[in-house]
Amino acid sequence: MDASHLIHILLGIALFGLCTIAPSRSFPIREATVDDLQVAFKQNKLTSKQLVEFYLREIRRLNPVLRGVIEVNPNALDLADKADRERKLAKSPTGSLSKLHGIPILVKDNIATKDKLNTTAGSYALLGSTVPRDAGVVQKLRKAGAIILGKASLSEWSYFRSTQAPNGWSARGGQVVNPYAPRSDPCGSSTGSAVSVAANMAAVSLGTETAGSILCPSSNNSVVGIKPTVGLTSRAGVIPISPRQDTVGPICRTVSDAVHVLDAIVGFDHNDGVATRIAAKYIPPGGYAQFLKVDGLRGKRLGITAYPFFGFPKDTSPSLSQAFKRHFLTLRQKGAILVDHLEIDNYNSIIYALRVDQFMVLEAEFKLSMNAYLKQLVTSPVHSLADLIAFNKRFPRLEKLKEYGQNLFLGAQKMDGLGSEFVMKALLNLTRANKDGFEKLMKKNNLDALVTPLYDAAYVLAIGGFPGISVPAGYDTDGVPFGICFAGLKGSEPKLIEIAYGFEQATRIRKPPSITFI
């Protein structure tokens, strides 16, 4: 791809050129939940078209500063009209209207959509490429009647190009900004997904996580994020890092919204057959919404440790410590059993695996997975990781190569698959760390969930493919949000949802950002 071709593609993309009309004045859309919106639809107080118009207007107003949306769907209003017509006929493609029917959703820009939207992971290298099909989760969203509003921005290549770039930066999207505290870290790679729903630029969103990229931005932007058990949601059509750790999950303003999205996207996908077939056994009959119980904390055994990566280390800030002491009291008052002072065997070897072995294996997996993804594209200017490295060298200003480099790309390119002695040893160490760490802790103490501040358990959950839910837990003295994370064993989403919903309903901490700096 030469510079003139690149400029031609850029000029051909109208990101925010859609006309908008004033939204319905009879229904307050801002902060409305999926359930609220469905009631408004039913009572003829709102249409999907009015809803889409509202979010397009907010994107035009806020996105030039927040940079949470990388591209809007030029067909969004047409899809909204279609949803309104289906509602009048009380029909949808599945024969009944789902909770997400007519609801606009942003999907992270590493999740493929076979439409007029690009799928680029925030890089110009994939601009104008053609995917073979919708990602598996997007297929399920469309089947549920959801409206693909656009693509959420992200840390470029899901933060696997360079360790020097700030969280939330990509060449295409620019720097994503935390709407609560613009100088604070938006965190993780699913930054655009979290910021967009926090600032009411979308009803709900999808993110992806390899090691913290749902839990981390959810915590830092005062929203709810569900990191599902690996395989519970399909990764087919998602620009990859690691098939062992990658997962797709919802990022929303409330637990109930996140659960409605989760219900829509879980299940078997033949394009991710092995993982989704194994995890399908965890999906409860009747779905996940049945576990939205106000008294969901009652009788749950919740573990607390004082170890970094597992809980509350001794150097936790005073304001954070005080906030969580109050939360522990609330958990007890709502019937939870808190199991404190838990010990972790072989802690030092577990931390070494998390910090060293995990990184080595991810580099090996990334090269294999990325090459496979690029080769299956219908059209693309790049076909391998080596091509991506060469593209960045060819367009250094466009990709800010001098400022941020591409050390992760270069390190991964040197790897020679998963068969080397060092990588195999690292994989074995990760397996041991998983068994001797989180899994042993949970089973030994008969825990329903581990409670951690912020997203501290993310790396521990990553190596085992375990689920977690982050819920807003407060704001520090500078107004920066922080979350509480409930983490469990594979397939424990029903218990985690009960716990997270019970905590959310007991505390109702989340508040919308004032965004006074715009």
mmCIF file of C-alpha atoms in Angstrom, residues 18-381:
data_model
loop_
_atom_site.group_PDB
_atom_site.id
_atom_site.type_symbol
_atom_site.label_atom_id
_atom_site.label_comp_id
_atom_site.label_asym_id
_atom_site.label_seq_id
_atom_site.Cartn_x
_atom_site.Cartn_y
_atom_site.Cartn_z
ATOM 1 C CA LEU A 18 -24.499 11.079 9.454
ATOM 2 C CA CYS A 19 -27.302 13.602 9.911
ATOM 3 C CA THR A 20 -29.013 13.498 13.275
ATOM 4 C CA ILE A 21 -32.405 14.620 14.445
ATOM 5 C CA ALA A 22 -33.357 15.632 17.963
ATOM 6 C CA PRO A 23 -34.177 12.527 20.043
ATOM 7 C CA SER A 24 -37.479 11.800 21.638
ATOM 8 C CA ARG A 25 -38.309 14.287 24.390
ATOM 9 C CA SER A 26 -40.832 11.980 26.003
ATOM 10 C CA PHE A 27 -38.235 9.555 27.314
ATOM 11 C CA PRO A 28 -34.888 10.321 29.051
ATOM 12 C CA ILE A 29 -32.349 8.248 27.140
ATOM 13 C CA ARG A 30 -29.204 9.152 29.036
ATOM 14 C CA GLU A 31 -28.273 6.386 31.529
ATOM 15 C CA ALA A 32 -31.297 4.315 30.459
ATOM 16 C CA THR A 33 -30.843 0.572 30.844
ATOM 17 C CA VAL A 34 -31.730 -2.045 28.264
ATOM 18 C CA ASP A 35 -34.857 -2.859 30.274
ATOM 19 C CA ASP A 36 -35.789 0.833 30.377
ATOM 20 C CA LEU A 37 -35.369 1.122 26.634
ATOM 21 C CA GLN A 38 -37.469 -1.961 25.921
ATOM 22 C CA VAL A 39 -40.296 -0.589 28.084
ATOM 23 C CA ALA A 40 -40.081 2.723 26.220
ATOM 24 C CA PHE A 41 -40.262 0.867 22.900
ATOM 25 C CA LYS A 42 -43.288 -1.094 24.067
ATOM 26 C CA GLN A 43 -45.075 2.050 25.297
ATOM 27 C CA ASN A 44 -44.327 3.907 22.054
ATOM 28 C CA LYS A 45 -42.306 6.536 23.919
ATOM 29 C CA LEU A 46 -39.189 5.816 21.891
ATOM 30 C CA THR A 47 -38.115 4.286 18.603
ATOM 31 C CA SER A 48 -34.844 2.641 17.726
ATOM 32 C CA LYS A 49 -34.260 5.371 15.172
ATOM 33 C CA GLN A 50 -34.599 8.064 17.840
ATOM 34 C CA LEU A 51 -32.269 6.089 20.060
ATOM 35 C CA VAL A 52 -29.619 5.797 17.360
ATOM 36 C CA GLU A 53 -30.009 9.486 16.539
ATOM 37 C CA PHE A 54 -29.357 10.343 20.182
ATOM 38 C CA TYR A 55 -26.136 8.322 20.317
ATOM 39 C CA LEU A 56 -24.926 9.692 16.987
ATOM 40 C CA ARG A 57 -25.471 13.189 18.319
ATOM 41 C CA GLU A 58 -23.553 12.391 21.496
ATOM 42 C CA ILE A 59 -20.711 10.879 19.476
ATOM 43 C CA ARG A 60 -20.490 14.029 17.382
ATOM 44 C CA ARG A 61 -20.459 16.155 20.548
ATOM 45 C CA LEU A 62 -18.140 14.147 22.806
ATOM 46 C CA ASN A 63 -15.969 11.949 20.642
ATOM 47 C CA PRO A 64 -13.633 14.645 19.304
ATOM 48 C CA VAL A 65 -12.250 14.801 22.869
ATOM 49 C CA LEU A 66 -12.976 11.355 24.362
ATOM 50 C CA ARG A 67 -12.007 9.402 21.212
ATOM 51 C CA GLY A 68 -13.985 6.365 22.375
ATOM 52 C CA VAL A 69 -15.484 5.630 18.947
ATOM 53 C CA ILE A 70 -13.192 4.943 16.028
ATOM 54 C CA GLU A 71 -15.909 4.677 13.359
ATOM 55 C CA VAL A 72 -19.697 4.783 13.154
ATOM 56 C CA ASN A 73 -21.799 2.494 11.017
ATOM 57 C CA PRO A 74 -23.144 4.406 7.988
ATOM 58 C CA ASN A 75 -26.082 1.982 7.937
ATOM 59 C CA ALA A 76 -27.000 2.488 11.609
ATOM 60 C CA LEU A 77 -30.143 4.523 10.901
ATOM 61 C CA ASP A 78 -31.299 2.036 8.270
ATOM 62 C CA LEU A 79 -30.846 -0.794 10.765
ATOM 63 C CA ALA A 80 -32.841 1.220 13.312
ATOM 64 C CA ASP A 81 -35.681 1.694 10.803
ATOM 65 C CA LYS A 82 -35.651 -2.054 10.197
ATOM 66 C CA ALA A 83 -35.875 -2.746 13.939
ATOM 67 C CA ASP A 84 -38.811 -0.337 14.277
ATOM 68 C CA ARG A 85 -40.650 -2.070 11.442
ATOM 69 C CA GLU A 86 -40.037 -5.478 13.006
ATOM 70 C CA ARG A 87 -41.343 -4.226 16.322
ATOM 71 C CA LYS A 88 -44.569 -3.038 14.714
ATOM 72 C CA LEU A 89 -45.012 -6.484 13.248
ATOM 73 C CA ALA A 90 -43.944 -8.067 16.562
ATOM 74 C CA LYS A 91 -41.439 -10.100 14.646
ATOM 75 C CA SER A 92 -37.690 -10.477 14.420
ATOM 76 C CA PRO A 93 -35.478 -12.829 12.396
ATOM 77 C CA THR A 94 -35.664 -15.334 15.289
ATOM 78 C CA GLY A 95 -39.442 -15.178 15.559
ATOM 79 C CA SER A 96 -39.534 -13.271 18.865
ATOM 80 C CA LEU A 97 -38.084 -10.023 20.106
ATOM 81 C CA SER A 98 -35.028 -10.390 22.316
ATOM 82 C CA LYS A 99 -33.818 -8.006 25.023
ATOM 83 C CA LEU A 100 -31.283 -6.560 22.586
ATOM 84 C CA HIS A 101 -33.706 -6.081 19.713
ATOM 85 C CA GLY A 102 -33.346 -2.524 18.435
ATOM 86 C CA ILE A 103 -30.554 -1.706 20.920
ATOM 87 C CA PRO A 104 -27.432 0.048 19.519
ATOM 88 C CA ILE A 105 -24.133 -1.585 20.462
ATOM 89 C CA LEU A 106 -20.517 -0.639 19.871
ATOM 90 C CA VAL A 107 -18.059 -3.469 19.250
ATOM 91 C CA LYS A 108 -14.332 -3.169 19.773
ATOM 92 C CA ASP A 109 -12.357 -2.559 16.593
ATOM 93 C CA ASN A 110 -10.694 -5.968 16.752
ATOM 94 C CA ILE A 111 -14.065 -7.732 16.292
ATOM 95 C CA ALA A 112 -14.892 -8.352 12.631
ATOM 96 C CA THR A 113 -18.059 -7.031 11.017
ATOM 97 C CA LYS A 114 -18.905 -7.942 7.439
ATOM 98 C CA ASP A 115 -20.405 -4.573 6.535
ATOM 99 C CA LYS A 116 -19.188 -1.079 5.664
ATOM 100 C CA LEU A 117 -17.198 -0.818 8.882
ATOM 101 C CA ASN A 118 -13.473 -1.491 9.019
ATOM 102 C CA THR A 119 -11.853 -3.985 11.377
ATOM 103 C CA THR A 120 -8.334 -2.756 12.061
ATOM 104 C CA ALA A 121 -7.343 -3.128 15.737
ATOM 105 C CA GLY A 122 -6.679 0.600 15.545
ATOM 106 C CA SER A 123 -3.905 0.288 12.956
ATOM 107 C CA TYR A 124 -3.758 1.785 9.485
ATOM 108 C CA ALA A 125 -2.208 -1.470 8.296
ATOM 109 C CA LEU A 126 -5.638 -3.157 8.058
ATOM 110 C CA LEU A 127 -7.594 -0.160 6.809
ATOM 111 C CA GLY A 128 -9.560 -1.209 3.725
ATOM 112 C CA SER A 129 -9.064 -4.947 4.293
ATOM 113 C CA THR A 130 -12.031 -7.297 3.876
ATOM 114 C CA VAL A 131 -13.048 -9.886 6.451
ATOM 115 C CA PRO A 132 -14.606 -13.172 5.280
ATOM 116 C CA ARG A 133 -17.581 -12.974 7.643
ATOM 117 C CA ASP A 134 -18.956 -11.407 10.793
ATOM 118 C CA ALA A 135 -17.231 -12.488 13.974
ATOM 119 C CA GLY A 136 -19.162 -15.219 15.784
ATOM 120 C CA VAL A 137 -20.346 -12.837 18.509
ATOM 121 C CA VAL A 138 -21.494 -10.299 15.900
ATOM 122 C CA GLN A 139 -23.537 -12.964 14.147
ATOM 123 C CA LYS A 140 -25.284 -13.660 17.438
ATOM 124 C CA LEU A 141 -25.869 -9.947 18.066
ATOM 125 C CA ARG A 142 -27.462 -9.513 14.652
ATOM 126 C CA LYS A 143 -29.621 -12.593 15.248
ATOM 127 C CA ALA A 144 -30.794 -10.989 18.499
ATOM 128 C CA GLY A 145 -31.779 -7.853 16.573
ATOM 129 C CA ALA A 146 -29.080 -5.586 18.004
ATOM 130 C CA ILE A 147 -27.946 -2.614 15.924
ATOM 131 C CA ILE A 148 -24.206 -2.437 15.266
ATOM 132 C CA LEU A 149 -23.696 1.268 15.943
ATOM 133 C CA GLY A 150 -19.991 1.313 15.167
ATOM 134 C CA LYS A 151 -16.535 0.333 16.317
ATOM 135 C CA ALA A 152 -15.066 1.300 19.667
ATOM 136 C CA SER A 153 -11.493 2.513 19.794
ATOM 137 C CA LEU A 154 -8.815 0.577 21.657
ATOM 138 C CA SER A 155 -5.173 0.285 22.509
ATOM 139 C CA GLU A 156 -3.670 -0.558 19.136
ATOM 140 C CA TRP A 157 -3.433 -4.301 18.460
ATOM 141 C CA SER A 158 -5.027 -4.769 21.898
ATOM 142 C CA TYR A 159 -1.836 -3.408 23.445
ATOM 143 C CA PHE A 160 0.389 -6.029 21.870
ATOM 144 C CA ARG A 161 2.467 -3.875 19.537
ATOM 145 C CA SER A 162 4.517 -1.978 22.087
ATOM 146 C CA THR A 163 4.900 -1.581 25.824
ATOM 147 C CA GLN A 164 5.803 2.089 25.302
ATOM 148 C CA ALA A 165 2.422 3.348 24.049
ATOM 149 C CA PRO A 166 -0.100 4.689 26.574
ATOM 150 C CA ASN A 167 -3.247 2.726 27.294
ATOM 151 C CA GLY A 168 -6.014 3.676 24.879
ATOM 152 C CA TRP A 169 -3.786 4.937 22.080
ATOM 153 C CA SER A 170 -4.062 3.780 18.484
ATOM 154 C CA ALA A 171 -2.902 5.331 15.250
ATOM 155 C CA ARG A 172 -6.414 5.431 13.792
ATOM 156 C CA GLY A 173 -8.303 6.391 16.915
ATOM 157 C CA GLY A 174 -5.864 8.662 18.715
ATOM 158 C CA GLN A 175 -5.797 8.766 22.511
ATOM 159 C CA VAL A 176 -8.915 7.570 24.361
ATOM 160 C CA VAL A 177 -9.677 9.844 27.337
ATOM 161 C CA ASN A 178 -11.212 8.874 30.672
ATOM 162 C CA PRO A 179 -14.453 10.921 30.919
ATOM 163 C CA TYR A 180 -14.200 11.191 34.728
ATOM 164 C CA ALA A 181 -10.605 12.367 34.946
ATOM 165 C CA PRO A 182 -8.994 13.213 31.600
ATOM 166 C CA ARG A 183 -5.430 12.973 32.920
ATOM 167 C CA SER A 184 -5.946 9.530 34.433
ATOM 168 C CA ASP A 185 -5.340 6.171 32.779
ATOM 169 C CA PRO A 186 -8.360 4.838 30.807
ATOM 170 C CA CYS A 187 -6.700 1.429 31.315
ATOM 171 C CA GLY A 188 -6.429 -1.777 29.323
ATOM 172 C CA SER A 189 -7.106 -2.233 25.628
ATOM 173 C CA SER A 190 -10.938 -2.106 25.577
ATOM 174 C CA THR A 191 -10.754 1.565 26.524
ATOM 175 C CA GLY A 192 -13.109 2.819 23.838
ATOM 176 C CA SER A 193 -15.774 0.282 24.779
ATOM 177 C CA ALA A 194 -15.676 1.396 28.427
ATOM 178 C CA VAL A 195 -15.408 5.142 27.822
ATOM 179 C CA SER A 196 -18.202 5.160 25.225
ATOM 180 C CA VAL A 197 -20.816 3.535 27.451
ATOM 181 C CA ALA A 198 -19.651 5.492 30.508
ATOM 182 C CA ALA A 199 -20.182 8.745 28.599
ATOM 183 C CA ASN A 200 -23.495 7.606 27.054
ATOM 184 C CA MET A 201 -22.221 7.434 23.479
ATOM 185 C CA ALA A 202 -23.717 3.939 23.216
ATOM 186 C CA ALA A 203 -26.264 1.821 25.046
ATOM 187 C CA VAL A 204 -23.964 -1.175 25.511
ATOM 188 C CA SER A 205 -20.641 -2.402 24.134
ATOM 189 C CA LEU A 206 -18.384 -5.392 23.579
ATOM 190 C CA GLY A 207 -14.766 -5.640 24.641
ATOM 191 C CA THR A 208 -12.144 -8.347 24.562
ATOM 192 C CA GLU A 209 -9.680 -9.524 27.177
ATOM 193 C CA THR A 210 -6.434 -11.429 27.110
ATOM 194 C CA ALA A 211 -5.136 -10.207 30.480
ATOM 195 C CA GLY A 212 -7.157 -7.398 32.004
ATOM 196 C CA SER A 213 -8.574 -5.591 28.989
ATOM 197 C CA ILE A 214 -12.224 -5.839 30.082
ATOM 198 C CA LEU A 215 -11.796 -5.704 33.855
ATOM 199 C CA CYS A 216 -9.239 -2.886 33.835
ATOM 200 C CA PRO A 217 -11.086 -0.255 31.714
ATOM 201 C CA SER A 218 -14.357 -1.162 33.423
ATOM 202 C CA SER A 219 -12.822 -0.428 36.808
ATOM 203 C CA ASN A 220 -11.199 2.846 35.720
ATOM 204 C CA ASN A 221 -14.275 4.186 33.913
ATOM 205 C CA SER A 222 -16.991 3.254 36.433
ATOM 206 C CA VAL A 223 -18.793 0.668 34.321
ATOM 207 C CA VAL A 224 -19.542 -3.045 34.577
ATOM 208 C CA GLY A 225 -17.397 -5.529 32.704
ATOM 209 C CA ILE A 226 -17.856 -9.279 32.437
ATOM 210 C CA LYS A 227 -14.798 -11.314 31.480
ATOM 211 C CA PRO A 228 -16.355 -14.696 30.592
ATOM 212 C CA THR A 229 -14.841 -18.137 30.925
ATOM 213 C CA VAL A 230 -12.622 -18.675 27.884
ATOM 214 C CA GLY A 231 -14.719 -20.368 25.185
ATOM 215 C CA LEU A 232 -18.067 -19.276 26.578
ATOM 216 C CA THR A 233 -18.117 -16.667 23.788
ATOM 217 C CA SER A 234 -16.679 -17.278 20.340
ATOM 218 C CA ARG A 235 -13.351 -15.723 19.338
ATOM 219 C CA ALA A 236 -13.851 -16.488 15.645
ATOM 220 C CA GLY A 237 -13.311 -13.328 13.625
ATOM 221 C CA VAL A 238 -11.581 -11.537 16.502
ATOM 222 C CA ILE A 239 -8.068 -10.233 15.849
ATOM 223 C CA PRO A 240 -6.172 -12.499 18.250
ATOM 224 C CA ILE A 241 -3.382 -12.554 20.792
ATOM 225 C CA SER A 242 -3.772 -15.943 22.486
ATOM 226 C CA PRO A 243 -6.333 -18.719 21.897
ATOM 227 C CA ARG A 244 -5.530 -19.879 25.438
ATOM 228 C CA GLN A 245 -6.527 -16.571 27.045
ATOM 229 C CA ASP A 246 -8.622 -14.473 24.601
ATOM 230 C CA THR A 247 -12.282 -13.958 25.455
ATOM 231 C CA VAL A 248 -15.071 -11.571 24.394
ATOM 232 C CA GLY A 249 -17.414 -9.968 26.907
ATOM 233 C CA PRO A 250 -19.805 -7.090 27.577
ATOM 234 C CA ILE A 251 -18.933 -3.668 28.983
ATOM 235 C CA CYS A 252 -22.053 -1.782 30.096
ATOM 236 C CA ARG A 253 -23.333 0.662 32.686
ATOM 237 C CA THR A 254 -25.183 -1.917 34.792
ATOM 238 C CA VAL A 255 -24.893 -5.588 35.670
ATOM 239 C CA SER A 256 -28.300 -6.315 34.123
ATOM 240 C CA ASP A 257 -27.292 -4.726 30.809
ATOM 241 C CA ALA A 258 -24.069 -6.742 30.759
ATOM 242 C CA VAL A 259 -25.989 -9.932 31.467
ATOM 243 C CA HIS A 260 -28.455 -9.267 28.634
ATOM 244 C CA VAL A 261 -25.524 -8.862 26.248
ATOM 245 C CA LEU A 262 -23.846 -11.978 27.627
ATOM 246 C CA ASP A 263 -27.030 -13.983 27.071
ATOM 247 C CA ALA A 264 -27.011 -12.901 23.432
ATOM 248 C CA ILE A 265 -23.401 -13.802 22.609
ATOM 249 C CA VAL A 266 -22.664 -17.088 24.429
ATOM 250 C CA GLY A 267 -22.808 -20.468 22.777
ATOM 251 C CA PHE A 268 -21.281 -22.815 20.242
ATOM 252 C CA ASP A 269 -19.707 -21.499 17.061
ATOM 253 C CA HIS A 270 -18.310 -23.974 14.558
ATOM 254 C CA ASN A 271 -15.624 -21.451 13.593
ATOM 255 C CA ASP A 272 -14.318 -21.657 17.183
ATOM 256 C CA GLY A 273 -15.492 -25.197 17.607
ATOM 257 C CA VAL A 274 -13.228 -26.757 20.219
ATOM 258 C CA ALA A 275 -13.311 -23.965 22.808
ATOM 259 C CA THR A 276 -17.017 -23.119 22.441
ATOM 260 C CA ARG A 277 -18.045 -26.783 22.493
ATOM 261 C CA ILE A 278 -16.163 -27.400 25.753
ATOM 262 C CA ALA A 279 -17.505 -24.236 27.406
ATOM 263 C CA ALA A 280 -21.085 -24.763 26.228
ATOM 264 C CA LYS A 281 -21.615 -27.165 29.136
ATOM 265 C CA TYR A 282 -21.414 -24.179 31.482
ATOM 266 C CA ILE A 283 -24.337 -22.281 29.920
ATOM 267 C CA PRO A 284 -27.362 -22.669 32.207
ATOM 268 C CA PRO A 285 -30.767 -23.615 30.774
ATOM 269 C CA GLY A 286 -32.805 -20.445 30.606
ATOM 270 C CA GLY A 287 -29.782 -18.165 30.306
ATOM 271 C CA TYR A 288 -28.072 -15.823 32.731
ATOM 272 C CA ALA A 289 -30.747 -13.189 33.396
ATOM 273 C CA GLN A 290 -32.407 -15.523 35.925
ATOM 274 C CA PHE A 291 -29.433 -14.890 38.244
ATOM 275 C CA LEU A 292 -30.104 -11.156 38.554
ATOM 276 C CA LYS A 293 -31.199 -11.536 42.176
ATOM 277 C CA VAL A 294 -31.295 -8.661 44.642
ATOM 278 C CA ASP A 295 -30.452 -11.081 47.457
ATOM 279 C CA GLY A 296 -27.719 -12.755 45.407
ATOM 280 C CA LEU A 297 -25.099 -12.211 48.105
ATOM 281 C CA ARG A 298 -26.916 -14.304 50.679
ATOM 282 C CA GLY A 299 -24.901 -17.373 51.681
ATOM 283 C CA LYS A 300 -22.029 -16.751 49.262
ATOM 284 C CA ARG A 301 -18.524 -17.526 50.496
ATOM 285 C CA LEU A 302 -16.213 -14.709 49.403
ATOM 286 C CA GLY A 303 -12.455 -14.971 49.833
ATOM 287 C CA ILE A 304 -10.069 -12.135 50.692
ATOM 288 C CA THR A 305 -6.276 -12.282 50.564
ATOM 289 C CA ALA A 306 -3.481 -9.803 51.250
ATOM 290 C CA TYR A 307 -1.398 -10.869 48.243
ATOM 291 C CA PRO A 308 -0.712 -8.707 45.169
ATOM 292 C CA PHE A 309 -2.479 -10.138 42.081
ATOM 293 C CA PHE A 310 -4.877 -12.005 44.400
ATOM 294 C CA GLY A 311 -6.330 -9.396 46.714
ATOM 295 C CA PHE A 312 -5.558 -6.487 48.973
ATOM 296 C CA PRO A 313 -1.806 -5.925 49.489
ATOM 297 C CA LYS A 314 -0.628 -4.023 52.548
ATOM 298 C CA ASP A 315 0.375 -0.949 50.525
ATOM 299 C CA THR A 316 -3.198 -0.287 49.334
ATOM 300 C CA SER A 317 -3.934 3.453 49.555
ATOM 301 C CA PRO A 318 -5.791 4.645 52.703
ATOM 302 C CA SER A 319 -8.781 5.929 50.737
ATOM 303 C CA LEU A 320 -9.088 2.618 48.895
ATOM 304 C CA SER A 321 -8.741 0.656 52.122
ATOM 305 C CA GLN A 322 -11.482 2.665 53.791
ATOM 306 C CA ALA A 323 -13.820 2.252 50.825
ATOM 307 C CA PHE A 324 -13.390 -1.498 50.797
ATOM 308 C CA LYS A 325 -13.839 -1.807 54.539
ATOM 309 C CA ARG A 326 -17.268 -0.258 53.999
ATOM 310 C CA HIS A 327 -17.916 -2.647 51.131
ATOM 311 C CA PHE A 328 -16.953 -5.649 53.246
ATOM 312 C CA LEU A 329 -19.468 -4.506 55.839
ATOM 313 C CA THR A 330 -22.146 -4.234 53.140
ATOM 314 C CA LEU A 331 -21.313 -7.697 51.835
ATOM 315 C CA ARG A 332 -21.745 -9.147 55.333
ATOM 316 C CA GLN A 333 -24.954 -7.232 55.960
ATOM 317 C CA LYS A 334 -26.379 -8.704 52.749
ATOM 318 C CA GLY A 335 -25.645 -12.227 53.897
ATOM 319 C CA ALA A 336 -22.249 -13.014 52.401
ATOM 320 C CA ILE A 337 -19.679 -15.001 54.379
ATOM 321 C CA LEU A 338 -16.258 -13.360 54.129
ATOM 322 C CA VAL A 339 -13.296 -15.717 54.476
ATOM 323 C CA ASP A 340 -10.274 -13.563 55.326
ATOM 324 C CA HIS A 341 -6.487 -14.033 55.777
ATOM 325 C CA LEU A 342 -6.248 -16.689 53.081
ATOM 326 C CA GLU A 343 -2.803 -18.155 52.412
ATOM 327 C CA ILE A 344 -1.384 -18.940 48.965
ATOM 328 C CA ASP A 345 1.149 -21.753 48.603
ATOM 329 C CA ASN A 346 4.143 -21.342 46.256
ATOM 330 C CA TYR A 347 3.336 -17.651 45.838
ATOM 331 C CA ASN A 348 6.767 -16.610 44.535
ATOM 332 C CA SER A 349 6.811 -19.213 41.775
ATOM 333 C CA ILE A 350 3.271 -18.218 40.793
ATOM 334 C CA ILE A 351 4.279 -14.560 40.486
ATOM 335 C CA TYR A 352 7.297 -15.501 38.369
ATOM 336 C CA ALA A 353 5.012 -17.416 36.030
ATOM 337 C CA LEU A 354 2.630 -14.467 35.798
ATOM 338 C CA ARG A 355 5.364 -11.934 35.092
ATOM 339 C CA VAL A 356 7.813 -13.916 32.948
ATOM 340 C CA ASP A 357 6.411 -17.192 31.637
ATOM 341 C CA GLN A 358 3.052 -15.736 30.604
ATOM 342 C CA PHE A 359 4.731 -13.035 28.541
ATOM 343 C CA MET A 360 6.973 -15.511 26.707
ATOM 344 C CA VAL A 361 4.085 -17.803 25.813
ATOM 345 C CA LEU A 362 1.902 -14.894 24.678
ATOM 346 C CA GLU A 363 4.582 -13.769 22.220
ATOM 347 C CA ALA A 364 4.772 -17.256 20.718
ATOM 348 C CA GLU A 365 0.993 -17.588 20.519
ATOM 349 C CA PHE A 366 0.566 -14.097 19.081
ATOM 350 C CA LYS A 367 2.786 -14.747 16.075
ATOM 351 C CA LEU A 368 0.987 -17.979 15.179
ATOM 352 C CA SER A 369 -2.489 -16.567 15.773
ATOM 353 C CA MET A 370 -1.880 -13.276 13.967
ATOM 354 C CA ASN A 371 -0.432 -14.958 10.899
ATOM 355 C CA ALA A 372 -3.443 -17.290 10.756
ATOM 356 C CA TYR A 373 -5.904 -14.391 11.107
ATOM 357 C CA LEU A 374 -4.272 -12.290 8.397
ATOM 358 C CA LYS A 375 -4.102 -15.182 5.938
ATOM 359 C CA GLN A 376 -7.859 -15.769 6.089
ATOM 360 C CA LEU A 377 -8.762 -12.188 5.133
ATOM 361 C CA VAL A 378 -10.405 -11.851 1.736
ATOM 362 C CA THR A 379 -8.318 -8.799 0.843
ATOM 363 C CA SER A 380 -5.577 -7.189 2.870
ATOM 364 C CA PRO A 381 -2.402 -5.167 2.277
#
